[in-house]
PDB file of C-alpha atoms in Angstrom:
ATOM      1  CA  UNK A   1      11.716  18.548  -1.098  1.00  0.00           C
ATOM      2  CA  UNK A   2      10.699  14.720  -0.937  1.00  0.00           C
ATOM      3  CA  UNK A   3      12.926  12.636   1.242  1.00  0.00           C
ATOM      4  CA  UNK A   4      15.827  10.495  -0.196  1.00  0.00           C
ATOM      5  CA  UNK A   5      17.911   7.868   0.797  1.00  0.00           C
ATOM      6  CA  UNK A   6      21.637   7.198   0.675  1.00  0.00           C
ATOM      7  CA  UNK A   7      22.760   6.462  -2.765  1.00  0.00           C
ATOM      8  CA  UNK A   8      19.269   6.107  -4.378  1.00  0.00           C
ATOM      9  CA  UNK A   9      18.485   8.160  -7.414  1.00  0.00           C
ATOM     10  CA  UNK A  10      15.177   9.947  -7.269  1.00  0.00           C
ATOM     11  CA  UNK A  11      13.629   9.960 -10.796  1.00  0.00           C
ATOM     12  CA  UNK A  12      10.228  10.939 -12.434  1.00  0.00           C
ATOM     13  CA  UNK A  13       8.613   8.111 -15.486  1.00  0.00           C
ATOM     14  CA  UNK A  14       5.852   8.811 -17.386  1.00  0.00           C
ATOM     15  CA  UNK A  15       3.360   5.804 -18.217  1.00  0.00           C
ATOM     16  CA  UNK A  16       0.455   5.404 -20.578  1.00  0.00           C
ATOM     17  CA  UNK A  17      -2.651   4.859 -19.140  1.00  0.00           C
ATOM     18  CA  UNK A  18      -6.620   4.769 -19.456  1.00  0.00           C
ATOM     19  CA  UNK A  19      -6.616   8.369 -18.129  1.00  0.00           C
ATOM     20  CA  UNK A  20      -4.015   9.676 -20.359  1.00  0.00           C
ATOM     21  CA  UNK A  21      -0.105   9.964 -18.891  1.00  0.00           C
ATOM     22  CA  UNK A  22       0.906   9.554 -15.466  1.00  0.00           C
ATOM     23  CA  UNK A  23       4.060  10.657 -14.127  1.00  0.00           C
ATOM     24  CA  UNK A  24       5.302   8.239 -11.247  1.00  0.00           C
ATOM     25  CA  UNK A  25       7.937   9.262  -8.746  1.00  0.00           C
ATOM     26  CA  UNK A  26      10.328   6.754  -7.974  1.00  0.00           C
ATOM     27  CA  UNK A  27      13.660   6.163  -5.947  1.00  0.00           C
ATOM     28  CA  UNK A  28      15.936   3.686  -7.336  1.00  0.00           C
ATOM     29  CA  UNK A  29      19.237   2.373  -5.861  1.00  0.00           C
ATOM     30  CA  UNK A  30      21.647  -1.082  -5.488  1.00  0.00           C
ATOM     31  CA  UNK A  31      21.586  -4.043  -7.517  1.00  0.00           C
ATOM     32  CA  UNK A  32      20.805  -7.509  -8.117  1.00  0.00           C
ATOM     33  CA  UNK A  33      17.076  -8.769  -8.281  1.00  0.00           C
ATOM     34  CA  UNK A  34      14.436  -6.008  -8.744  1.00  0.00           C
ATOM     35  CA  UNK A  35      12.308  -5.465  -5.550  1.00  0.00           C
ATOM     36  CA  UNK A  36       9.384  -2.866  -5.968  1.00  0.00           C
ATOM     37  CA  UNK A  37       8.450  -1.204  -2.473  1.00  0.00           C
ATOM     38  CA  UNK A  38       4.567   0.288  -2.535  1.00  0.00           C
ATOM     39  CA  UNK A  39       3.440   2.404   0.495  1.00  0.00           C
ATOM     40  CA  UNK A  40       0.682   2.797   2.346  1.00  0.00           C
ATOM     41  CA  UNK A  41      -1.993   5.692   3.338  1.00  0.00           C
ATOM     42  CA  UNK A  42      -1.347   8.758   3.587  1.00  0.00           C
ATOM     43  CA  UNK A  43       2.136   8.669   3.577  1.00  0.00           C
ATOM     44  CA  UNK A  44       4.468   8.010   0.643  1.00  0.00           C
ATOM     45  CA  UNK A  45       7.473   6.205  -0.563  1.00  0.00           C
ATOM     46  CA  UNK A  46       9.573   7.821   2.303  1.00  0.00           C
ATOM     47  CA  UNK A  47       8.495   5.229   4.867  1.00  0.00           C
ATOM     48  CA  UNK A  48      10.905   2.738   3.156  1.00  0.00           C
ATOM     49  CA  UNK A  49      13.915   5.051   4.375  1.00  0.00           C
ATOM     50  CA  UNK A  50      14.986   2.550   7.720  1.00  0.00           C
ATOM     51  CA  UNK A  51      14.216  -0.454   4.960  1.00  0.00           C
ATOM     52  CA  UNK A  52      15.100   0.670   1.306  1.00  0.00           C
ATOM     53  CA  UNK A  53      19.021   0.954   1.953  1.00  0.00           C
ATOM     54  CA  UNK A  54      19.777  -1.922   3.539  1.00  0.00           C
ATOM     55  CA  UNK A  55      17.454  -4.133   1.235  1.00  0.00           C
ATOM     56  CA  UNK A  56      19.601  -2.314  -2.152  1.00  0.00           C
ATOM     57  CA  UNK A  57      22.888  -4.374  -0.748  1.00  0.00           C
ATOM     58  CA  UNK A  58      20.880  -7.436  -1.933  1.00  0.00           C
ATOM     59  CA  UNK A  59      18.181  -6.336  -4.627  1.00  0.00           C
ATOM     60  CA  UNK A  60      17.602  -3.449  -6.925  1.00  0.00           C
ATOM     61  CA  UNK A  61      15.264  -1.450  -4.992  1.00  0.00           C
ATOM     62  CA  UNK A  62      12.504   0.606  -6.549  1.00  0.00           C
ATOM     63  CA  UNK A  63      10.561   2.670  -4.012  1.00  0.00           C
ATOM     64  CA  UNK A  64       8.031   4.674  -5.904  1.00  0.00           C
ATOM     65  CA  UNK A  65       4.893   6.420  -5.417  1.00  0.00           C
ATOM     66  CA  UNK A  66       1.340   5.621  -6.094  1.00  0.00           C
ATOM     67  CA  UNK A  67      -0.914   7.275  -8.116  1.00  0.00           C
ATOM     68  CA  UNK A  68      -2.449  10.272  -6.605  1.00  0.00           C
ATOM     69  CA  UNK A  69       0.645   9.976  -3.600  1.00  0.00           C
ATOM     70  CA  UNK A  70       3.587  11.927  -3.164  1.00  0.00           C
ATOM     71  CA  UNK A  71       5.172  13.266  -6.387  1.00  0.00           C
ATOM     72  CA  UNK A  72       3.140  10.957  -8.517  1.00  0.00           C
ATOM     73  CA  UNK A  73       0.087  12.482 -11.035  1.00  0.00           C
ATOM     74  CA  UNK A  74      -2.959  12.924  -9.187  1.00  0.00           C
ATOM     75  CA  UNK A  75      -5.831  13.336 -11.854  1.00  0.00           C
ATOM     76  CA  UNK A  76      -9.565  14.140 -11.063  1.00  0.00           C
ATOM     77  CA  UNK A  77     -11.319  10.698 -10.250  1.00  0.00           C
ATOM     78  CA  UNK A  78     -14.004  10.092 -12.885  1.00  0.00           C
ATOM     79  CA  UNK A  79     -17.613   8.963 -11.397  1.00  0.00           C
ATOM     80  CA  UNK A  80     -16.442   5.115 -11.692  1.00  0.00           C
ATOM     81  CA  UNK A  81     -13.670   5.476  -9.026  1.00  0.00           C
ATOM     82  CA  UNK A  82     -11.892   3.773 -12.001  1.00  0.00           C
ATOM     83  CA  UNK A  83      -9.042   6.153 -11.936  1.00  0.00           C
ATOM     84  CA  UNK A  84      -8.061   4.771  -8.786  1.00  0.00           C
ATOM     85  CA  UNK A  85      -9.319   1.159  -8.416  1.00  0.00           C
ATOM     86  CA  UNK A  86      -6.398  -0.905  -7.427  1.00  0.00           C
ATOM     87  CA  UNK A  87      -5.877  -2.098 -11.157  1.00  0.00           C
ATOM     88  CA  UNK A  88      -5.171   1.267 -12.612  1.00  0.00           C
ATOM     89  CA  UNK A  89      -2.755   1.896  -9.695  1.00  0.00           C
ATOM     90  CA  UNK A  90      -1.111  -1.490 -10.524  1.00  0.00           C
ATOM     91  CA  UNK A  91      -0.902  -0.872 -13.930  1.00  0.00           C
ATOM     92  CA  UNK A  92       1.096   2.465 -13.318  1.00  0.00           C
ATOM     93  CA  UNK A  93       3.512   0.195 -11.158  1.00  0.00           C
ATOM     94  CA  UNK A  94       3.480  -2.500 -13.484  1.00  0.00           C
ATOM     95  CA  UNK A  95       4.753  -0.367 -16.586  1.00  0.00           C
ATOM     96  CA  UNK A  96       7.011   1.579 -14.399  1.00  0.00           C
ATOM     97  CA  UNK A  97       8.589  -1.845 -14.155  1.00  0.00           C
ATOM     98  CA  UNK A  98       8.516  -2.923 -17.358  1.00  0.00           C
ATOM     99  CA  UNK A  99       9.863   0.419 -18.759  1.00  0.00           C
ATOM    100  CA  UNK A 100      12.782   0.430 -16.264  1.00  0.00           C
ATOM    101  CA  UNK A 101      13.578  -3.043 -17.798  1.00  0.00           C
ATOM    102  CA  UNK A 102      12.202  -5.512 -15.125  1.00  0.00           C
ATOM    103  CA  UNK A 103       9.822  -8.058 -16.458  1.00  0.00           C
ATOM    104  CA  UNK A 104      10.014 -10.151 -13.387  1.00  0.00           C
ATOM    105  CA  UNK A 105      10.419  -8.618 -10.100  1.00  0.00           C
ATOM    106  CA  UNK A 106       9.630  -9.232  -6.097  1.00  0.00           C
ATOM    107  CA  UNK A 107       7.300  -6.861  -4.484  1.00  0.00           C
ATOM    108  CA  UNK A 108       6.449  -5.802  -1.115  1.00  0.00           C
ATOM    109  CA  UNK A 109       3.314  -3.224  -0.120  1.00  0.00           C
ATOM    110  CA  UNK A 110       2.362  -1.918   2.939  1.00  0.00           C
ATOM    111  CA  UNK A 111      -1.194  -1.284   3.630  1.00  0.00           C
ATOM    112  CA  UNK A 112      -3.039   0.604   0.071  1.00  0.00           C
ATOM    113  CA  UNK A 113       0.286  -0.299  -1.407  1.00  0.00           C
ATOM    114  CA  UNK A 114      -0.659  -4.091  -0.389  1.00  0.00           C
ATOM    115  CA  UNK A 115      -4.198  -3.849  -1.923  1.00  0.00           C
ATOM    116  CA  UNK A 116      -2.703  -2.318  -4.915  1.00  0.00           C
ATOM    117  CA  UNK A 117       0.184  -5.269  -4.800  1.00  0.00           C
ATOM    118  CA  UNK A 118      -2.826  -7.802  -4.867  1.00  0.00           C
ATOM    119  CA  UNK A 119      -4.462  -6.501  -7.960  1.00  0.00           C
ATOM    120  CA  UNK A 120      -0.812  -6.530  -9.706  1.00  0.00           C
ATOM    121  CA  UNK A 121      -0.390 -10.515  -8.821  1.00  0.00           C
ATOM    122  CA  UNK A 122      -3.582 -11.091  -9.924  1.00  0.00           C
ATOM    123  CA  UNK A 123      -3.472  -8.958 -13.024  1.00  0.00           C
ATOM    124  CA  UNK A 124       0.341  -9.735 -13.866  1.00  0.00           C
ATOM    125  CA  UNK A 125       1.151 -13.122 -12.365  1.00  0.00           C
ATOM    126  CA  UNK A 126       4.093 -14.205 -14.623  1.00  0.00           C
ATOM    127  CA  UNK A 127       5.708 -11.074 -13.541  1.00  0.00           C
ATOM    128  CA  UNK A 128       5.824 -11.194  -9.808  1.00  0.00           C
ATOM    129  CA  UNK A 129       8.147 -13.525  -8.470  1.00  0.00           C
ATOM    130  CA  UNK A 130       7.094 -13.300  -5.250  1.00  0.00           C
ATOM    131  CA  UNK A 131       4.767 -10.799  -3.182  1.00  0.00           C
ATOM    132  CA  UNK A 132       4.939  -9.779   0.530  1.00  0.00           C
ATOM    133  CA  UNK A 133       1.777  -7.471   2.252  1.00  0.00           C
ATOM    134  CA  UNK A 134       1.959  -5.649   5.609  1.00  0.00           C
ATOM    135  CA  UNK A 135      -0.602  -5.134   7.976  1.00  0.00           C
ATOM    136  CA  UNK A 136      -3.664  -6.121   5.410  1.00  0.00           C
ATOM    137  CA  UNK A 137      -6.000  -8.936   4.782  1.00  0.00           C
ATOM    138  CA  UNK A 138      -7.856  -8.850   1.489  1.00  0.00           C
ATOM    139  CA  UNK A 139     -10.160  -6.041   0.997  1.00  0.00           C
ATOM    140  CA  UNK A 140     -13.071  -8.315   0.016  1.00  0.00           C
ATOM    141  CA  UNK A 141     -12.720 -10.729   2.875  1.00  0.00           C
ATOM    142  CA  UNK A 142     -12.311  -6.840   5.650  1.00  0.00           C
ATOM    143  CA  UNK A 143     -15.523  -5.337   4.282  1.00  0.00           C
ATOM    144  CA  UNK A 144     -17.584  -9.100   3.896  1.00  0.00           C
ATOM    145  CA  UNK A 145     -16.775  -9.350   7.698  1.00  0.00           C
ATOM    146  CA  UNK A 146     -16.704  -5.869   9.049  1.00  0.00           C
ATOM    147  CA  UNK A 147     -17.815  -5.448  12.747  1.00  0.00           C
ATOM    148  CA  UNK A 148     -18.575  -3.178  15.140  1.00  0.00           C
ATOM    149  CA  UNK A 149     -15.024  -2.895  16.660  1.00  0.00           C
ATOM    150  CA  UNK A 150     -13.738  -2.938  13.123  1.00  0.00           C
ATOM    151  CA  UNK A 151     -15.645  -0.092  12.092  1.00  0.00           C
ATOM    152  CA  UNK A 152     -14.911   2.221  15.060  1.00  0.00           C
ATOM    153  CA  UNK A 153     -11.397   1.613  14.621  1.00  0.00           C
ATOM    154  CA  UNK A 154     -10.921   1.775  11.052  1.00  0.00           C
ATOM    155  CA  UNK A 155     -13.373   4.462  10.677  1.00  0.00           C
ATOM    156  CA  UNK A 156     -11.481   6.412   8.339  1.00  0.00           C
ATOM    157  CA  UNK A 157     -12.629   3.702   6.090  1.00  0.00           C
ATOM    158  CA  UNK A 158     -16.591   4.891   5.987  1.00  0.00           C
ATOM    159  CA  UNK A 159     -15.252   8.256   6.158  1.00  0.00           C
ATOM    160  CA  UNK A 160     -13.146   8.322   3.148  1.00  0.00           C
ATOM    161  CA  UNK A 161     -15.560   7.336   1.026  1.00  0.00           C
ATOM    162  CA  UNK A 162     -18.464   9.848   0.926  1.00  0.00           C
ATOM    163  CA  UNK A 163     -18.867  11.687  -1.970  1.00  0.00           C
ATOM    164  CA  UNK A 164     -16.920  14.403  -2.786  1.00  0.00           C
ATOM    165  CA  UNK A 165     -16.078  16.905  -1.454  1.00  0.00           C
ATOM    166  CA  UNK A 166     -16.851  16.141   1.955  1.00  0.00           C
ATOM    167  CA  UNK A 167     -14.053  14.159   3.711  1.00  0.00           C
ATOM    168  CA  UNK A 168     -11.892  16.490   1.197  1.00  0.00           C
ATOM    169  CA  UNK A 169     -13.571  19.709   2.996  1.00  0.00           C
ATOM    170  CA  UNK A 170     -13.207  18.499   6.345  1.00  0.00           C
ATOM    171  CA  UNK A 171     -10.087  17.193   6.365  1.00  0.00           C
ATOM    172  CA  UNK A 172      -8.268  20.257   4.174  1.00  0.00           C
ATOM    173  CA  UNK A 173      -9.937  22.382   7.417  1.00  0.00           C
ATOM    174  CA  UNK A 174      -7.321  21.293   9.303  1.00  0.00           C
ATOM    175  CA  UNK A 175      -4.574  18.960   7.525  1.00  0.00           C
ATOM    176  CA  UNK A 176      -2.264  18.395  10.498  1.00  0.00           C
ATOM    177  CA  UNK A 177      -4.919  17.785  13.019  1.00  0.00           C
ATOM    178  CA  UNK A 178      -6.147  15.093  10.878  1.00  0.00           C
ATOM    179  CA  UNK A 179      -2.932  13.435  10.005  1.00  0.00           C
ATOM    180  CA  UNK A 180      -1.928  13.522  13.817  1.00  0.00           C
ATOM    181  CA  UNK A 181      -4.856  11.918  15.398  1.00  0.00           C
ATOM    182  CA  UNK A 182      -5.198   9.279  11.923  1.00  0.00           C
ATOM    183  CA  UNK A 183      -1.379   8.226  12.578  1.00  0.00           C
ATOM    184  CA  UNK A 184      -0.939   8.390  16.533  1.00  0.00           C
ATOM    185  CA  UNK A 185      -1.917   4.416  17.241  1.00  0.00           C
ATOM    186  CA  UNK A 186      -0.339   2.401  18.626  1.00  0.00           C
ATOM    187  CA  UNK A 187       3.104   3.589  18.586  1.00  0.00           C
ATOM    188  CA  UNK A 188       2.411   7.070  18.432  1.00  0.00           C
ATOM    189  CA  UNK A 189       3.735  10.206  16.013  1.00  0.00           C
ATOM    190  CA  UNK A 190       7.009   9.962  17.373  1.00  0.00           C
ATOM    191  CA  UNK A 191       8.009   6.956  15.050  1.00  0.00           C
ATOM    192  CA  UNK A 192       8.086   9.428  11.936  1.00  0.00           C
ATOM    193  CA  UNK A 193      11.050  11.072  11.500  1.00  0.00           C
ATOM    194  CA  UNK A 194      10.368  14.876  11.000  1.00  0.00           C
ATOM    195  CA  UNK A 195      11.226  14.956   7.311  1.00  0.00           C
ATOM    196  CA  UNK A 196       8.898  11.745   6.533  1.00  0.00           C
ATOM    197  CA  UNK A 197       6.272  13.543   8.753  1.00  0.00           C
ATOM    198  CA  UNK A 198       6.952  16.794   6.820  1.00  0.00           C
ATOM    199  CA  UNK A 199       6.004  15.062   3.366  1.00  0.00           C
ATOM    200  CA  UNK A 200       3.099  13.172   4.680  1.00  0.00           C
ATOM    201  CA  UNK A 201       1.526  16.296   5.832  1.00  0.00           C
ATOM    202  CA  UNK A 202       2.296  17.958   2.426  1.00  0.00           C
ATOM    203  CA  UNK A 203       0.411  15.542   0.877  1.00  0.00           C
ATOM    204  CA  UNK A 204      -2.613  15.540   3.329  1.00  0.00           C
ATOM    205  CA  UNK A 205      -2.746  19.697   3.202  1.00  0.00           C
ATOM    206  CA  UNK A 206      -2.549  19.325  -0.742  1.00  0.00           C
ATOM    207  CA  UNK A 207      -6.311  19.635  -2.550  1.00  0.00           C
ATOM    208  CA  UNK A 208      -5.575  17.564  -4.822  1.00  0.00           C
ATOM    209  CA  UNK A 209      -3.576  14.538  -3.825  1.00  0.00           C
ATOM    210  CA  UNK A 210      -6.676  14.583  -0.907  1.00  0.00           C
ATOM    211  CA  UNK A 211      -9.092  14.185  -3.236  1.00  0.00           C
ATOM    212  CA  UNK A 212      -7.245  10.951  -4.952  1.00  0.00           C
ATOM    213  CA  UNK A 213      -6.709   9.826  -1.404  1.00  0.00           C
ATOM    214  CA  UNK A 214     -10.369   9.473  -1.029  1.00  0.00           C
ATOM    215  CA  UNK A 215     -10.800   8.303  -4.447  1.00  0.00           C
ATOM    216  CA  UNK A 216      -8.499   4.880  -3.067  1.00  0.00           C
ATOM    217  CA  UNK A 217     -10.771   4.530  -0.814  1.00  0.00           C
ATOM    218  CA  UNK A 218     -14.218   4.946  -2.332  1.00  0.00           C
ATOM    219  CA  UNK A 219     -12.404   2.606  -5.289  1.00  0.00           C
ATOM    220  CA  UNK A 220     -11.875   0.085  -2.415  1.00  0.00           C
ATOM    221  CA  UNK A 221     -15.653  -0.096  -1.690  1.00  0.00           C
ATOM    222  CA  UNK A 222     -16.652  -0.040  -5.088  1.00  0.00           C
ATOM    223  CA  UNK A 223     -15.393  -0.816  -8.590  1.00  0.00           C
ATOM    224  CA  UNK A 224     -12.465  -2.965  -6.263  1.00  0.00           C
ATOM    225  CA  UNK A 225     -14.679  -5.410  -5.068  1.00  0.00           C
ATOM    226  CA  UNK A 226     -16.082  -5.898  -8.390  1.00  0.00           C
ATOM    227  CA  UNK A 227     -12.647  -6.914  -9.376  1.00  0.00           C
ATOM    228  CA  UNK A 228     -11.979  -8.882  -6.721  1.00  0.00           C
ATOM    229  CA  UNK A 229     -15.363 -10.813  -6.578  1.00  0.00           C
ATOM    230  CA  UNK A 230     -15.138 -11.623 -10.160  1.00  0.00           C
ATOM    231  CA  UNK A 231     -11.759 -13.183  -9.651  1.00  0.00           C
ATOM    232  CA  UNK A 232     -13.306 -15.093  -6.682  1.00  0.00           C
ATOM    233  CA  UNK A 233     -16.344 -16.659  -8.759  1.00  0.00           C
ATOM    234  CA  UNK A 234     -13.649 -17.678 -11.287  1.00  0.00           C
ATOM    235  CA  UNK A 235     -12.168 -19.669  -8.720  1.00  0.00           C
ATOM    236  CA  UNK A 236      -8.693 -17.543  -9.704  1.00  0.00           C
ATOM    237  CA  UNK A 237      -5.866 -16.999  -7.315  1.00  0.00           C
ATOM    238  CA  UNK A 238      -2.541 -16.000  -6.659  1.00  0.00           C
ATOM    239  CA  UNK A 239       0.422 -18.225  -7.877  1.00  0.00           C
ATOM    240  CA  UNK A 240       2.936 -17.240  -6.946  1.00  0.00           C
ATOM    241  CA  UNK A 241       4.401 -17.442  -3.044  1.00  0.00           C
ATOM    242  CA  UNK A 242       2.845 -14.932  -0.598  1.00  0.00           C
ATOM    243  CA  UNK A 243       4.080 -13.676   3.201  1.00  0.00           C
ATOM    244  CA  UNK A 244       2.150 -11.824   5.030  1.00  0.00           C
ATOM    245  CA  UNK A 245       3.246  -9.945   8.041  1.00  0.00           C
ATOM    246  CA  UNK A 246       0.923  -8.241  10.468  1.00  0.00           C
ATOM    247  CA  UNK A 247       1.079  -5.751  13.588  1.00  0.00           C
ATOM    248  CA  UNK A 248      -0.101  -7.799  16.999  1.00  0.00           C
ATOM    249  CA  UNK A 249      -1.017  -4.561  18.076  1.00  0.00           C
ATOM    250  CA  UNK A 250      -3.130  -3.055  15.349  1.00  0.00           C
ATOM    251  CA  UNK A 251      -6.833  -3.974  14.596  1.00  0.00           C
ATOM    252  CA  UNK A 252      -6.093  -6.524  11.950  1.00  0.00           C
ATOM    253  CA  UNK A 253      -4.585  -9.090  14.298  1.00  0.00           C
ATOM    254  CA  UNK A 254      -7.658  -8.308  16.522  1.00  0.00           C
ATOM    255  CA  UNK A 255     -10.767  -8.061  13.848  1.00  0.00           C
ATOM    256  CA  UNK A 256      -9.496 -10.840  10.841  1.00  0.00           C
ATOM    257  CA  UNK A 257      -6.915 -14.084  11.028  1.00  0.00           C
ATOM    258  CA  UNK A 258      -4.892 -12.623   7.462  1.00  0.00           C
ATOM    259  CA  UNK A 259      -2.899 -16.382   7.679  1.00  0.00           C
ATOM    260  CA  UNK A 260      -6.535 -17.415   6.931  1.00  0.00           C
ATOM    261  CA  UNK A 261      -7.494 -14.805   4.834  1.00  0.00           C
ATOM    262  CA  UNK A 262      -4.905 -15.016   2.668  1.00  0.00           C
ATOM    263  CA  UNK A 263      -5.007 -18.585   2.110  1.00  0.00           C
ATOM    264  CA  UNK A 264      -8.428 -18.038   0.371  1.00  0.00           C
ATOM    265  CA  UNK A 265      -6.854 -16.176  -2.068  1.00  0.00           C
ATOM    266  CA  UNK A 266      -3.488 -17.688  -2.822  1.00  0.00           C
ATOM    267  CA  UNK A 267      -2.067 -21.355  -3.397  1.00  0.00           C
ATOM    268  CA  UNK A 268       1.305 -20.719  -1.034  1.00  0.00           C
ATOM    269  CA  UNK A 269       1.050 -18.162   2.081  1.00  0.00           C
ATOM    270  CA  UNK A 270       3.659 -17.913   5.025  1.00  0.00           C
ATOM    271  CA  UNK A 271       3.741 -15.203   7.654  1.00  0.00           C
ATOM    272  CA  UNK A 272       3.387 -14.105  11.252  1.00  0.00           C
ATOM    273  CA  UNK A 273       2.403 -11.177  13.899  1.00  0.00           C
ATOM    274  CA  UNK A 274       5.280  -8.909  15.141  1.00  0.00           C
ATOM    275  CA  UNK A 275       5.297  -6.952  17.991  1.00  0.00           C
ATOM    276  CA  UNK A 276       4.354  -3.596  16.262  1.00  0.00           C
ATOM    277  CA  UNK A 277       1.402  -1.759  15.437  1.00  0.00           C
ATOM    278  CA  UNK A 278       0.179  -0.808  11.906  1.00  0.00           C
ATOM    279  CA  UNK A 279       3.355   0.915  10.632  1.00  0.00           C
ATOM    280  CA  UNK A 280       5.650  -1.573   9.990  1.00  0.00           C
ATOM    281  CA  UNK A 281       8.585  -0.219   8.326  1.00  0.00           C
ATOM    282  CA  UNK A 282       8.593   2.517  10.350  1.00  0.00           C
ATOM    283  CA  UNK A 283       8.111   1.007  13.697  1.00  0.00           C
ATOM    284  CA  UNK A 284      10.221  -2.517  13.416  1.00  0.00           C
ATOM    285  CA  UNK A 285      12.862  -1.634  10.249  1.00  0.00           C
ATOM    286  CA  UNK A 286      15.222  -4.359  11.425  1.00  0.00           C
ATOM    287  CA  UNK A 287      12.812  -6.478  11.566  1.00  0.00           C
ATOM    288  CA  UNK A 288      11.476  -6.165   8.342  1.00  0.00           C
ATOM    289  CA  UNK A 289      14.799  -5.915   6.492  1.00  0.00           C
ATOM    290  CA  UNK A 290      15.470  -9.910   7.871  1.00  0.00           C
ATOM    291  CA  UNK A 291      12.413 -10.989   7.191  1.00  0.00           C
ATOM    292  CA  UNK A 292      12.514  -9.650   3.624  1.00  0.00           C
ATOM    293  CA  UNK A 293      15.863 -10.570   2.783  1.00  0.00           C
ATOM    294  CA  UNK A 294      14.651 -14.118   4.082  1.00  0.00           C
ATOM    295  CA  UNK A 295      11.647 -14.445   1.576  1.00  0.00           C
ATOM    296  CA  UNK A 296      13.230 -12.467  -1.404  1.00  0.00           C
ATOM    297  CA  UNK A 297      15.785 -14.543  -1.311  1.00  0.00           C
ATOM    298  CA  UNK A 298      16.843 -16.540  -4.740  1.00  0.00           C
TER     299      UNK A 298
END
């Protein structure tokens, strides 16, 4: 059973897409403007449970999972990494959106779910309103200016994306060893509740939604930068108003300056460190919910 939240309905859409029909799982719930909520790796929509309900007394909230996450399709990646480069993913979320009747919305992503939130802005700009990314600066800009201490700390990274089926192998040897000593950090295990945890590590001990896991990644360091460094030559950026927040004790605040970062990429940025590490709805909810509500806000 995936995890819910309190008067959200959890629904299944089907979009088209380059690699034939994807079914995205989704939680929807309140009302008012829409507000799409993208996770991170390797967890799933659940870690907007502290965040979603509170947000859906203002906006309607859509908390749905990526491609290849959760109770989303995970199809075979073809050789490209196409089927997962951030602008397939974006397209899923895009249509979702535009199926469920919102052709403008606000969005907010959390780590992968921020990468794939930057291809959607860039892809769809007269559709998002407004965008907000946690814990991320652009991938382009990390990998351009990768170090030492950046790569020893965000090794899962290099790992990820051999070829297949070698960080699949390894890591389906032992799912739960993996996902503990990937997610301990800075604030340790004990900040996922046990049915978030529960549906993390059915993802992670899952074949198949492994393999697309690694397929985000070796998209990332592939057919993603492509993307991303044609958009840069073009001189093309993101119009719309951006907020970044960021964890002053993970190893963005301490390898990249995303205030910077993100103002090489976009017109309008605003944001700030909080006193958390990488997981941000899941270690400062509260915190997040006001600084949302302050952004989204009409």
């Amino acid at each position: 059973m995936s995890v819910t939240f309190p008067a959200f309905d959890q629904k299944i859409m089907t979009v088209p897409s380059d690699d034939g029909p994807i079914e995205i799982a989704y939680l929807v719930g309140g009302s008012g403007p829409a507000l799409l909520l993208l996770h991170g790796f390797p967890q799933t929509k659940a870690i907007w449970q502290q965040v979603a309900p509170a947000l859906a007394k203002h906006y309607t909230v859509i908390a749905s999972d990526l491609r290849g996450y959760g109770g989303s399709s995970a199809p075979d990646g073809k050789s490209d990494h196409s089927t997962y480069s951030k602008r397939s993913m974006a397209a899923d979320q895009h249509a979702l959106m535009k199926a469920l009747g919102h052709e403008q919305f606000y969005l907010l992503g959390h780590d992968r779910g921020g990468r794939v939130s930057h291809r959607m802005a860039m892809d769809y700009p007269s559709s998002i309103q407004k965008l907000m990314v946690l814990d991320i600066s652009p991938t382009l800009t990390m990998y351009e200016n990768t170090t030492m201490e950046f790569a020893k700390g965000y090794w899962h990274w290099f790992f990820l994306i051999q070829p297949e089926p070698v960080p699949e192998t390894m890591i389906g040897a032992n799912p739960e060893y993996w996902l503990k000593n990937h997610m301990g950090r800075h604030a340790g295990t004990g900040i996922f509740s046990p049915d978030r945890w529960a549906e993390y590590l059915a993802g992670t001990s899952n074949p198949q939604s492994m393999h697309a896991m690694c397929e985000d990644y070796r998209a990332a360091a592939t057919i993603d930068l492509v993307h991303d460094q044609a958009d840069r030559e073009s001189g093309k950026k993101l119009q719309m108003p951006i907020h970044v927040l960021w964890g002053e004790h993970g190893l963005v605040n301490k390898c990249f300056k995303p205030l910077e970062d993100w103002q090489e990429v976009a017109y309008e940025v605003s944001g700030r460190a909080l006193t958390s590490g990488h997981y941000i709805p899941e270690e400062l909810p509260d915190e997040l919910i006001v600084e949302a509500k302050k952004f989204f806000k009409e």
